CSV table of C-alpha atoms and ligand atoms in Angstrom, one decimal:
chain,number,residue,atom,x,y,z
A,1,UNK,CA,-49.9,-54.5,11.4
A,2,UNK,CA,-49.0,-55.4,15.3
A,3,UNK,CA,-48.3,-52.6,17.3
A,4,UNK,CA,-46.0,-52.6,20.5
A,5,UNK,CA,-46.0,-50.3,23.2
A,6,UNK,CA,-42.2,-50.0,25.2
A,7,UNK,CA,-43.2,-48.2,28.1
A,8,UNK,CA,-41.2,-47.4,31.9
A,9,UNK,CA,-38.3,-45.9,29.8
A,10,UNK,CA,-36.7,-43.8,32.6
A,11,UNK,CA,-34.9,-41.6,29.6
A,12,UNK,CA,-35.6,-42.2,25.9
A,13,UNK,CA,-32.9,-40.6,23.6
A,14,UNK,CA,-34.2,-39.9,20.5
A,15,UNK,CA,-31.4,-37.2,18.1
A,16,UNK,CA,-34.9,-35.6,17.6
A,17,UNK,CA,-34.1,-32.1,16.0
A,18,UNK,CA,-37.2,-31.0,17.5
A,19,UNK,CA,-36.6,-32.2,20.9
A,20,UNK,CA,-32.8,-30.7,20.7
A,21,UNK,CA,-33.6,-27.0,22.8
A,22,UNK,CA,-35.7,-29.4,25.8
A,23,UNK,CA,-33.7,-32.5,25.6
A,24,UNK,CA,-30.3,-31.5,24.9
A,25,UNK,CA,-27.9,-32.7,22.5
A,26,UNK,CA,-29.6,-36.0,22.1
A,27,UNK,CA,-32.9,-34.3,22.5
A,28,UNK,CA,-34.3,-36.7,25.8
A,29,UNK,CA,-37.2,-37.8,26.8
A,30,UNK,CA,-37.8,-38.5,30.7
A,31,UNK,CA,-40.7,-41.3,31.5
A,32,UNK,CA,-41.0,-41.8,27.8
A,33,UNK,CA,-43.0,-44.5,25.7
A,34,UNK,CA,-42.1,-45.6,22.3
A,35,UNK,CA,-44.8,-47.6,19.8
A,36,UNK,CA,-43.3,-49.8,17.1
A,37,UNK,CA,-45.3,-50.8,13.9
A,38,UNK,CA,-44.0,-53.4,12.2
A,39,UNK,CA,-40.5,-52.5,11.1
A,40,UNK,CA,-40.9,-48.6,12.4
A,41,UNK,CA,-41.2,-46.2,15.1
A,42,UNK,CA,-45.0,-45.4,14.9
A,43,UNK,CA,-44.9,-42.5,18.1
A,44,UNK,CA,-42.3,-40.9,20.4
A,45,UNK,CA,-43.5,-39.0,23.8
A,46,UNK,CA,-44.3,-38.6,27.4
A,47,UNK,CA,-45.6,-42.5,28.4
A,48,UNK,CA,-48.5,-40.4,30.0
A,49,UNK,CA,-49.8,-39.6,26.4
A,50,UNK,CA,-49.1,-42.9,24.8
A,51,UNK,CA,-51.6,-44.3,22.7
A,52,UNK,CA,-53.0,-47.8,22.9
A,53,UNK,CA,-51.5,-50.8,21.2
A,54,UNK,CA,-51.9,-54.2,20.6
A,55,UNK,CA,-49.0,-55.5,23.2
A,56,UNK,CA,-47.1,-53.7,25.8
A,57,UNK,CA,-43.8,-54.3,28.0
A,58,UNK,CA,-42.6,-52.4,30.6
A,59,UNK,CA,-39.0,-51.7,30.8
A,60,UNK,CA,-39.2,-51.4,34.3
A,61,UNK,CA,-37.3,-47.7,34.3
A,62,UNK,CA,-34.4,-48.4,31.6
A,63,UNK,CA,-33.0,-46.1,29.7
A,64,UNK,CA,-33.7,-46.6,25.7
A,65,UNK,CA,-31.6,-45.4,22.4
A,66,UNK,CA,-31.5,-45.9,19.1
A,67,UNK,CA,-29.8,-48.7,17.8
A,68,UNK,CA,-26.0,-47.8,17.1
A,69,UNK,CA,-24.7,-47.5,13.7
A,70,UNK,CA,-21.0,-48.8,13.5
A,71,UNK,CA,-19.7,-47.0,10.4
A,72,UNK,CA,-16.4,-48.4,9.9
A,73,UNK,CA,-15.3,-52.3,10.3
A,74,UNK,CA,-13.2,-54.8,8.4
A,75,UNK,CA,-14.9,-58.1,9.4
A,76,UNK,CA,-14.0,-59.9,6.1
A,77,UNK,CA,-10.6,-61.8,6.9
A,78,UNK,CA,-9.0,-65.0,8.7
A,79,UNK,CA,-5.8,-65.3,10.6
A,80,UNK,CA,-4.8,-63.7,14.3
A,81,UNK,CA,-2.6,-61.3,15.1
A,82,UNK,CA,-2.7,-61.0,18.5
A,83,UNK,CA,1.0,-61.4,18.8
A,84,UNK,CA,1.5,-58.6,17.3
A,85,UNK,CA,-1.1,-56.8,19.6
A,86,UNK,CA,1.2,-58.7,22.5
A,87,UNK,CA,4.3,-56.7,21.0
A,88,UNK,CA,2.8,-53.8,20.8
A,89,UNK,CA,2.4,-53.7,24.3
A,90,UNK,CA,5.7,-54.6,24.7
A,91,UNK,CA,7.2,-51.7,23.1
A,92,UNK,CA,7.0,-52.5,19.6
A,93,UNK,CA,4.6,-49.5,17.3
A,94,UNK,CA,2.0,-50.1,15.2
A,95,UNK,CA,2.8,-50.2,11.1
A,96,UNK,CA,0.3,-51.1,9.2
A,97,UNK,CA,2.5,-53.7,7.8
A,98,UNK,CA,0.8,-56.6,9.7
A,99,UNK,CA,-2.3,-56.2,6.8
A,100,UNK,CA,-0.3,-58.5,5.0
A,101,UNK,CA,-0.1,-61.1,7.2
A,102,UNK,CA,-4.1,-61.4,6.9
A,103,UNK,CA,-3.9,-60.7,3.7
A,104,UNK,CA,-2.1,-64.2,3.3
A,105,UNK,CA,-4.5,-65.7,5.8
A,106,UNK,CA,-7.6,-64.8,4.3
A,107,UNK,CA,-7.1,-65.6,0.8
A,108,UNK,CA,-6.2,-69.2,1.9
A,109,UNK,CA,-9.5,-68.9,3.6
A,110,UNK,CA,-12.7,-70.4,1.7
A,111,UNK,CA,-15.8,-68.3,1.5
A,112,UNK,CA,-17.5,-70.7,4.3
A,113,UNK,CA,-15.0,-69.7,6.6
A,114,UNK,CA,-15.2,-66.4,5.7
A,115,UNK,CA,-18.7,-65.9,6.0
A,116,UNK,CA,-18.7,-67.7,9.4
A,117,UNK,CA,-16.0,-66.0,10.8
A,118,UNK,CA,-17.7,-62.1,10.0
A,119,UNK,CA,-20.7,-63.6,11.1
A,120,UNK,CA,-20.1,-64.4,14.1
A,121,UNK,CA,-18.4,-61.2,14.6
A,122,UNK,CA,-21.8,-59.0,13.5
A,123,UNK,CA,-23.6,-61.4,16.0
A,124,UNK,CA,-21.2,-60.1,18.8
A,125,UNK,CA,-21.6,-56.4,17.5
A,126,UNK,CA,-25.5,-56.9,17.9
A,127,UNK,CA,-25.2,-58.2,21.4
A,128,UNK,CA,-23.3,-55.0,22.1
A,129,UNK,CA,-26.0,-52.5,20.4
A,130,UNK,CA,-24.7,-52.3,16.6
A,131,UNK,CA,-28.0,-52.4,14.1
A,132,UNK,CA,-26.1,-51.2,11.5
A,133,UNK,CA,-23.2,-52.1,10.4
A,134,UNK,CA,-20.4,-51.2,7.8
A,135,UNK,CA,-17.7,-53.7,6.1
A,136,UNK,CA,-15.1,-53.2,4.2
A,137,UNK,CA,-13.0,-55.8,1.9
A,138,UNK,CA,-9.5,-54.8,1.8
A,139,UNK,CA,-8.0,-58.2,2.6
A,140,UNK,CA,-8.3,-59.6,-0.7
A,141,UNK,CA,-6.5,-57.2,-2.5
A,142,UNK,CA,-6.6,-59.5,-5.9
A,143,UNK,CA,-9.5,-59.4,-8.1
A,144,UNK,CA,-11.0,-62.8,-6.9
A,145,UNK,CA,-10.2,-61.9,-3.3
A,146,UNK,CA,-11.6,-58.8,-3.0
A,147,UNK,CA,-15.2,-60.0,-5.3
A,148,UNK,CA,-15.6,-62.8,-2.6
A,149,UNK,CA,-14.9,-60.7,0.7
A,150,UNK,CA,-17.1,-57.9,-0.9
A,151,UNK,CA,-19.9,-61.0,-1.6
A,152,UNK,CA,-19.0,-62.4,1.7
A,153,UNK,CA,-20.0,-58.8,3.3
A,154,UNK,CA,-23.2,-58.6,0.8
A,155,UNK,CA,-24.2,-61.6,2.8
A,156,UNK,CA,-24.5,-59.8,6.4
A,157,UNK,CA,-24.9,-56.2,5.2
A,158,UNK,CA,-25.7,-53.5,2.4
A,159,UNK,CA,-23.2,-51.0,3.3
A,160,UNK,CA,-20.1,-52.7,2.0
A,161,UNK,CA,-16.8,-50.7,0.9
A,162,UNK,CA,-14.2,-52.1,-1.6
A,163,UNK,CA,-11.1,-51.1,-0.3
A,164,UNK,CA,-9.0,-52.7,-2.7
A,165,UNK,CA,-6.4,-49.6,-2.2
A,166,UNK,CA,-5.7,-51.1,1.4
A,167,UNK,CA,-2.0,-51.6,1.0
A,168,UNK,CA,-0.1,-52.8,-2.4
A,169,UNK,CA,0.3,-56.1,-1.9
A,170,UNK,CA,3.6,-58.6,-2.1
A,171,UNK,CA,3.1,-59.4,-5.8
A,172,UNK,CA,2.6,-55.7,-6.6
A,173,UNK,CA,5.6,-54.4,-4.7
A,174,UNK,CA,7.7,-53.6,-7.3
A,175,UNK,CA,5.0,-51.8,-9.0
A,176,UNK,CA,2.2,-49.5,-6.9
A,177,UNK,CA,1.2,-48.2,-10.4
A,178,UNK,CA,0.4,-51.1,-12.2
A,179,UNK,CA,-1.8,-52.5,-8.7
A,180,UNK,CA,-3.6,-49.3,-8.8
A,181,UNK,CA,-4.2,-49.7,-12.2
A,182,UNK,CA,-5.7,-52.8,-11.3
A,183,UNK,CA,-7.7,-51.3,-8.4
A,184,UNK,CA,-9.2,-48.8,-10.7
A,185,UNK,CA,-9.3,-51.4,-13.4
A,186,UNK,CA,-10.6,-54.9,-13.8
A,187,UNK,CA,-10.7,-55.8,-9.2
A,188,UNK,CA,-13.1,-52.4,-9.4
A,189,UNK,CA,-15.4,-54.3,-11.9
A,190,UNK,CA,-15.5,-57.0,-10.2
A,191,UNK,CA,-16.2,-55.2,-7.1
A,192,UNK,CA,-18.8,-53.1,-8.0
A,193,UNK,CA,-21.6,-55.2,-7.9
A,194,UNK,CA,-21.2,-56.4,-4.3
A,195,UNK,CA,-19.9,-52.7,-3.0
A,196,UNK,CA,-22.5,-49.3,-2.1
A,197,UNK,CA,-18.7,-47.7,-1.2
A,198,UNK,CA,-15.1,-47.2,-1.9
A,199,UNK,CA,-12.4,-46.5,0.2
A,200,UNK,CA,-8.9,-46.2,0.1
A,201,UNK,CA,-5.9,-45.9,2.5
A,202,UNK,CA,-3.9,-42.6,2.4
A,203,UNK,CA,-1.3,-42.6,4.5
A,204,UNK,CA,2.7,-43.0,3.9
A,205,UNK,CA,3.3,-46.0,3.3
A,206,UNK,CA,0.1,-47.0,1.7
A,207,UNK,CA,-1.4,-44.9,-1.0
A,208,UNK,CA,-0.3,-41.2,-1.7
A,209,UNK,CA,-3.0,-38.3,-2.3
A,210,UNK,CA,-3.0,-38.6,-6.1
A,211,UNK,CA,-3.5,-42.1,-5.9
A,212,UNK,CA,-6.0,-42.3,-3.4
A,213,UNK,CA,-7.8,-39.7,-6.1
A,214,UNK,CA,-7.3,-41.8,-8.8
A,215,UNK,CA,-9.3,-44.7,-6.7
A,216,UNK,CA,-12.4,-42.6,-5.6
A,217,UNK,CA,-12.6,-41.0,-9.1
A,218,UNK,CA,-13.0,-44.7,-10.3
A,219,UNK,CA,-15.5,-45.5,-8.1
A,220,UNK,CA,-17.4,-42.7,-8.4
A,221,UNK,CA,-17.3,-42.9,-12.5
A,222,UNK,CA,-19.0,-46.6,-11.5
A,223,UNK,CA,-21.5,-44.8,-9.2
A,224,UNK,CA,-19.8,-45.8,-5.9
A,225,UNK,CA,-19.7,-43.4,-3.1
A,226,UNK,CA,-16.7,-42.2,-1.4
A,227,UNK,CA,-15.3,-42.5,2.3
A,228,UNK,CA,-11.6,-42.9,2.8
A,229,UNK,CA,-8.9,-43.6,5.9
A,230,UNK,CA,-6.8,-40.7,6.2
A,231,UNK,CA,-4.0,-38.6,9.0
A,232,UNK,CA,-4.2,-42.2,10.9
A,233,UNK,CA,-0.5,-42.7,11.9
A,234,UNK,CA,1.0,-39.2,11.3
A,235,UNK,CA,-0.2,-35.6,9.2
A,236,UNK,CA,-1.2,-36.0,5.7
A,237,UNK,CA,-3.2,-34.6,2.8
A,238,UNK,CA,-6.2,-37.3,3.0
A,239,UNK,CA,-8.3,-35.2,4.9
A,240,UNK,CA,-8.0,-32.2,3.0
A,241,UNK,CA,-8.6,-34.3,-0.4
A,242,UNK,CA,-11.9,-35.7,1.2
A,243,UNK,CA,-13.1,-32.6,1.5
A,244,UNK,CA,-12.2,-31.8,-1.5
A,245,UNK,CA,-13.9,-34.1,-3.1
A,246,UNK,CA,-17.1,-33.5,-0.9
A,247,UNK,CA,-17.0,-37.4,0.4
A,248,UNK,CA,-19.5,-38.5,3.1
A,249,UNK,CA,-16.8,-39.2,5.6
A,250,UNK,CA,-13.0,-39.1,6.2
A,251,UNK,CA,-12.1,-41.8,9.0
A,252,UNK,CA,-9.4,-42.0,12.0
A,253,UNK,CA,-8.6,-38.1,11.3
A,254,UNK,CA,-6.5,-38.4,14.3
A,255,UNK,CA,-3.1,-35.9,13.2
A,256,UNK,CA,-5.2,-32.8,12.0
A,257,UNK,CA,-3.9,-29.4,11.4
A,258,UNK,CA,-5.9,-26.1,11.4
A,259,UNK,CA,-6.3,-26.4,7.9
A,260,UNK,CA,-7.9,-29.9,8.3
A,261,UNK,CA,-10.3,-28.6,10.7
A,262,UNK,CA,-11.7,-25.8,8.9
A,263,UNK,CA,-12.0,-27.9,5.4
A,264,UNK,CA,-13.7,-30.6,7.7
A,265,UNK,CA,-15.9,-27.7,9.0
A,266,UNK,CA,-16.7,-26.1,5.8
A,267,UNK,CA,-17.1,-29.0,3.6
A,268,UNK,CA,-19.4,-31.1,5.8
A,269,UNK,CA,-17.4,-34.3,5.5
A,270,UNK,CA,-17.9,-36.1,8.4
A,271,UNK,CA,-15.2,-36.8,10.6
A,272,UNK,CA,-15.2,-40.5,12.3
A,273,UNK,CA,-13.0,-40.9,15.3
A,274,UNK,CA,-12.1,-44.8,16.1
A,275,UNK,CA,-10.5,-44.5,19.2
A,276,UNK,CA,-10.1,-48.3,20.0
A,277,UNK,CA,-7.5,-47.8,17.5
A,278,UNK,CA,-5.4,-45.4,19.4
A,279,UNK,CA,-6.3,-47.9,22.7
A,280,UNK,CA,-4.7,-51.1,20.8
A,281,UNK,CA,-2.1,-49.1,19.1
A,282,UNK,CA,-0.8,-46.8,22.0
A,283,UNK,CA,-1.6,-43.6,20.0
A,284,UNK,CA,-2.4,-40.1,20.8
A,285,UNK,CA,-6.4,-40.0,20.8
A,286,UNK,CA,-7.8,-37.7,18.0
A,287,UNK,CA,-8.7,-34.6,19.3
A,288,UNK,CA,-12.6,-34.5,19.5
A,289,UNK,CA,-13.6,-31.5,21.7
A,290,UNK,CA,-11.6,-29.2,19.2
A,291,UNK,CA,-13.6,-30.6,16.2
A,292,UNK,CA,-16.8,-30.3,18.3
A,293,UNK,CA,-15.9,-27.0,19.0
A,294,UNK,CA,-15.5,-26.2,15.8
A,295,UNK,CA,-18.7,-27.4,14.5
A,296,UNK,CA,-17.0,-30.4,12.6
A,297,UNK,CA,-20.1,-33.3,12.1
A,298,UNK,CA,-18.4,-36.7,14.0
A,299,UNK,CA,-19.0,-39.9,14.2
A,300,UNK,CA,-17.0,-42.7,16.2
A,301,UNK,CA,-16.9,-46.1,15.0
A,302,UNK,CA,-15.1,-49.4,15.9
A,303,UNK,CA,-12.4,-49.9,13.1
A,304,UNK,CA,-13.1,-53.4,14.4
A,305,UNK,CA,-10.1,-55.6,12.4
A,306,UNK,CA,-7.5,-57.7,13.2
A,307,UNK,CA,-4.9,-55.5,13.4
A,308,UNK,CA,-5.3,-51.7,14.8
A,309,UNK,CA,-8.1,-52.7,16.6
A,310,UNK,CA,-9.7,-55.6,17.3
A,311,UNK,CA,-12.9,-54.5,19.3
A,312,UNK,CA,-16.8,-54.9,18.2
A,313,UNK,CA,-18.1,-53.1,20.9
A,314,UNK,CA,-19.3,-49.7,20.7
A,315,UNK,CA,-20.2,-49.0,24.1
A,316,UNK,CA,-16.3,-49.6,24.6
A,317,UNK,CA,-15.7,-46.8,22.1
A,318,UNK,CA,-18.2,-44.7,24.2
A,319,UNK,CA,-16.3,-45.5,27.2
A,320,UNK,CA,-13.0,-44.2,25.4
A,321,UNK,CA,-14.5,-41.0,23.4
A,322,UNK,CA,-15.5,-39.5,27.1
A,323,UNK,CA,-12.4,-40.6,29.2
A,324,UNK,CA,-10.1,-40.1,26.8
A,325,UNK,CA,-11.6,-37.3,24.0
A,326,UNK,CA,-13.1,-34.8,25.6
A,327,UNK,CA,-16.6,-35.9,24.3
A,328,UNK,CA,-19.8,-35.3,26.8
A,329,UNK,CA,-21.6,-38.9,27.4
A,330,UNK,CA,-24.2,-37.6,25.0
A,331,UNK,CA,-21.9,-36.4,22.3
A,332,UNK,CA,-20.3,-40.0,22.3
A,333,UNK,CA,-24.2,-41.5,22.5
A,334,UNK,CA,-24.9,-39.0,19.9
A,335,UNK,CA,-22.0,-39.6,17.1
A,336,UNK,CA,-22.5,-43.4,17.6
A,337,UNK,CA,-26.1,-43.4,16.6
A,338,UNK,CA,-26.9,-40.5,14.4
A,339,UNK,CA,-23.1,-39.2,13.7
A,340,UNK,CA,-22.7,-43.2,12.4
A,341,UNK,CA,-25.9,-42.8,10.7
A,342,UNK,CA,-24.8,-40.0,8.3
A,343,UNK,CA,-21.5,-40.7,7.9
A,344,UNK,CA,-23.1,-43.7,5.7
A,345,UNK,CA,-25.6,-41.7,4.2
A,346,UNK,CA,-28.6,-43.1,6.1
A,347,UNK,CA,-32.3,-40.9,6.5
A,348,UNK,CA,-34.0,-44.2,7.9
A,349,UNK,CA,-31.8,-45.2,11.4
A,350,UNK,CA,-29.9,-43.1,14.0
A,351,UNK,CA,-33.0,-41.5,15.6
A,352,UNK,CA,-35.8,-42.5,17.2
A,353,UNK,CA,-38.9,-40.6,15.8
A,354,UNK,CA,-41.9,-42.0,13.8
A,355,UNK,CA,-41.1,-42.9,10.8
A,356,UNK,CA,-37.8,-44.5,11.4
A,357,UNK,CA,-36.6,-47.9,11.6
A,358,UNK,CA,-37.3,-49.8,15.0
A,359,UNK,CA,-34.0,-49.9,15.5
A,360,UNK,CA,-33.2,-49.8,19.6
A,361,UNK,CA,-31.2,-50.4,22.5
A,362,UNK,CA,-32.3,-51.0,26.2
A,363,UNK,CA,-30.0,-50.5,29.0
A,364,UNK,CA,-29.9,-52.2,31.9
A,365,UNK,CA,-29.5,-48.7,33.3
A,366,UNK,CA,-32.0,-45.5,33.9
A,367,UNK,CA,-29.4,-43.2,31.4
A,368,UNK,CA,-27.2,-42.8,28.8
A,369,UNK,CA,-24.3,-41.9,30.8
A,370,UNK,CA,-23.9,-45.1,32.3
A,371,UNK,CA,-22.2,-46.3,29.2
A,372,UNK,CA,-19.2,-44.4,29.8
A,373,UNK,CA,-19.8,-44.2,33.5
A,374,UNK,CA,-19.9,-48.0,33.9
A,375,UNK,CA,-17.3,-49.0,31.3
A,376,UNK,CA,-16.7,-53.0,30.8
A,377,UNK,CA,-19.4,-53.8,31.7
A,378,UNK,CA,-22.4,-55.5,29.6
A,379,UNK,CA,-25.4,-53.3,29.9
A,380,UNK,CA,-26.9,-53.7,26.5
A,381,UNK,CA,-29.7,-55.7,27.8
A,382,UNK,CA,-32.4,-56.2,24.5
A,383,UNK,CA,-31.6,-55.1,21.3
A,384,UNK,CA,-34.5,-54.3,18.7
A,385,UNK,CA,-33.9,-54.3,14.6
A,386,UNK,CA,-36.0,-53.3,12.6
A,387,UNK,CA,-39.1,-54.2,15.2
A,388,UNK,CA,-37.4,-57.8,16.0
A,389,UNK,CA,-36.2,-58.4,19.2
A,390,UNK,CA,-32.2,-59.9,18.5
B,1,NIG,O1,-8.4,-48.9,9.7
B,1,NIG,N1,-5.6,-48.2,8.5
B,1,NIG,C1,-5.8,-49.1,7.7
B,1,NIG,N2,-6.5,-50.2,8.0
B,1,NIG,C2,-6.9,-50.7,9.2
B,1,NIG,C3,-5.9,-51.5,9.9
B,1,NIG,C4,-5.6,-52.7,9.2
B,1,NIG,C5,-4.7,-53.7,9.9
B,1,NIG,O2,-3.8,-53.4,10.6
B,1,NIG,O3,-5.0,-54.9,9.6
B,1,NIG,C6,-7.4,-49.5,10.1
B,1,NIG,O4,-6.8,-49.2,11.1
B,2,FE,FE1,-10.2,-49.0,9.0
């Protein structure tokens, strides 16, 4: 197998728990080396002890981290909404009544322009550092439309969600019960297949607590592991339920009481912030430093979709987390990479350390910081997946 030796990294950030106590919270290594081996990190150190390999490149005094894992996205859809992104601004708030609207868009879409559209969206996300990435259906939201956006996402990933319990949708109107029937029903079958996860939205207006539990019991009777959107737009009992039910993640978790925070803390449910979607929807920002604080595990994520949030870019969310959050530039580096990492379950990426996959991220800058310190600005300068330079 080839071996590659990445030397002149100025500051190598590796979410080794061994390197935590020296390197800090994303345990760093200064004038580091990395070897890749085929699809995997081989060695870690000081680029004084590297070990030979077949090729070398110098990085010329970059700083280096693990590829980012975006948790949460909804890249499955057609349609624009930026006029209702232009209201916004202009005063109007955010419902999430505009799913509809790509709702009807995307199921007049074919599975070509589909495909094309979400992939050309994960080729945006790799320029920006994403190596992993999560989609979600959830514009479908009929049987058929929901198989082919989960088959659509199959294509570009293998974490997919079915999120059929997005929002009832206009035919169902008159009847939430009977649509989650279906969910849990027949558009679940048909899901399955294509889908590692299930989500659902709890929130007023979408799907209520017992509902939501009603979903995530389906899915996990079909062996489907749980994650679900919850205390988005106001207080709620989704966060408490995800704990309950000992899911991997809860996501937005942006109204929390003390109550949420301490079943967060003690159930280990990961908490994923998405802060582009309190930017685009002019929302308080959830409140990170007291979940830190409070030994809650978090994860941010891009929420990328067309209507909340319409960013692919992590190192935006970076930005964001530490302006706007509380979060050090290495907590926001950190809950991007590994925090993304667990929330989906995932031994293999969010660290560098041998064994891994060669998933990485070269700066055009000599740290970490600089993502948040420099924010707009493109700096992802090479992206490796999986050994393969993008
Ligand atoms: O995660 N909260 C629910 N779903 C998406 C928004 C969907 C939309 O507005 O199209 C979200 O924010
Ligand atoms: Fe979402």
């Amino acid at each position: 197998m080839a071996s590659l030796l990445l030397t002149g990294i100025a500051e190598l950030s590796t979410n080794d728990p061994a390197r935590l106590e020296q390197g800090g919270v994303l345990g760093l290594v200064h004038d580091a080396a990395v070897v890749i081996e085929g699809h995997h990190v081989a060695w870690v150190g000081a680029a004084a002890d590297a070990p030979a390999a077949d090729a070398a490149v110098d990085l010329g005094g970059r700083a280096v981290l693990p590829g980012f894992v975006d948790s949460h996205s909804h890249l499955v859809f057609a349609g624009d909404r930026s006029a209702e992104f232009a209201a916004r601004m202009a005063g109007e708030s955010y419902s999430a009544g505009g799913i509809r609207t790509t709702v009807a868009a995307t199921r007049a879409a074919s599975d070509e322009q589909l495909l094309a559209h979400a992939a050309g969206l994960v080729a945006e996300m790799r320029r920006q550092g994403t190596t992993t990435v999560e989609i979600k259906s959830g514009y479908g939201l009929s049987v058929h439309d929901e198989a082919r956006s989960l088959a659509v996402a199959r294509r570009l990933t293998e974490e997919t969600t079915f999120l059929g319990a997005h929002v009832v949708p206009p035919e169902h109107a008159g009847d939430p019960a009977a649509y989650v029937a279906l969910v849990t029903g027949p558009m679940l079958e048909a899901a399955a297949p294509h889908a590692r996860w299930i989500d659902a939205f709890c929130e007023r207006g979408a799907f209520d607590a017992d509902q939501a539990r009603a979903v995530l019991e389906a899915g996990a009777a079909v062996g489907l592991r749980g994650r679900l959107h919850a205390n988005q737009l106001g207080p709620g009992p989704g966060v408490q339920l995800a704990c309950e039910l000992g899911l991997v993640a809860v996501d937005h978790c942006t109204h929390l009481d003390a109550a949420d925070v301490d079943a967060l803390r003690d159930s280990g449910t990961i908490a994923t912030l998405l802060p582009g979607v309190e930017f685009s929807t002019r929302q308080p920002y959830p409140d990170a430093r007291a979940l830190l604080d409070a030994g809650v595990q978090v994860a941010l994520a891009s929420d990328c979709n067309p209507g909340s949030c319409f960013t692919s870019s992590i190192p935006f969310c970076v930005a964001l987390a530490v302006r706007e959050m509380g979060m050090t530039p290495a907590e926001a580096v950190r809950a991007v990479t590994l925090g993304g990492a667990r929330a989906l379950a995932r031994e293999d990426v969010g660290a560098l350390v041998a064994g891994r996959r060669a998933d990485l991220v070269v700066l055009d800058a000599p740290s970490h910081v600089h993502l948040a310190y420099r924010p707009g600005v493109p700096l992802v300068r090479d992206v490796y997946r999986a050994g393969v330079p993008q």
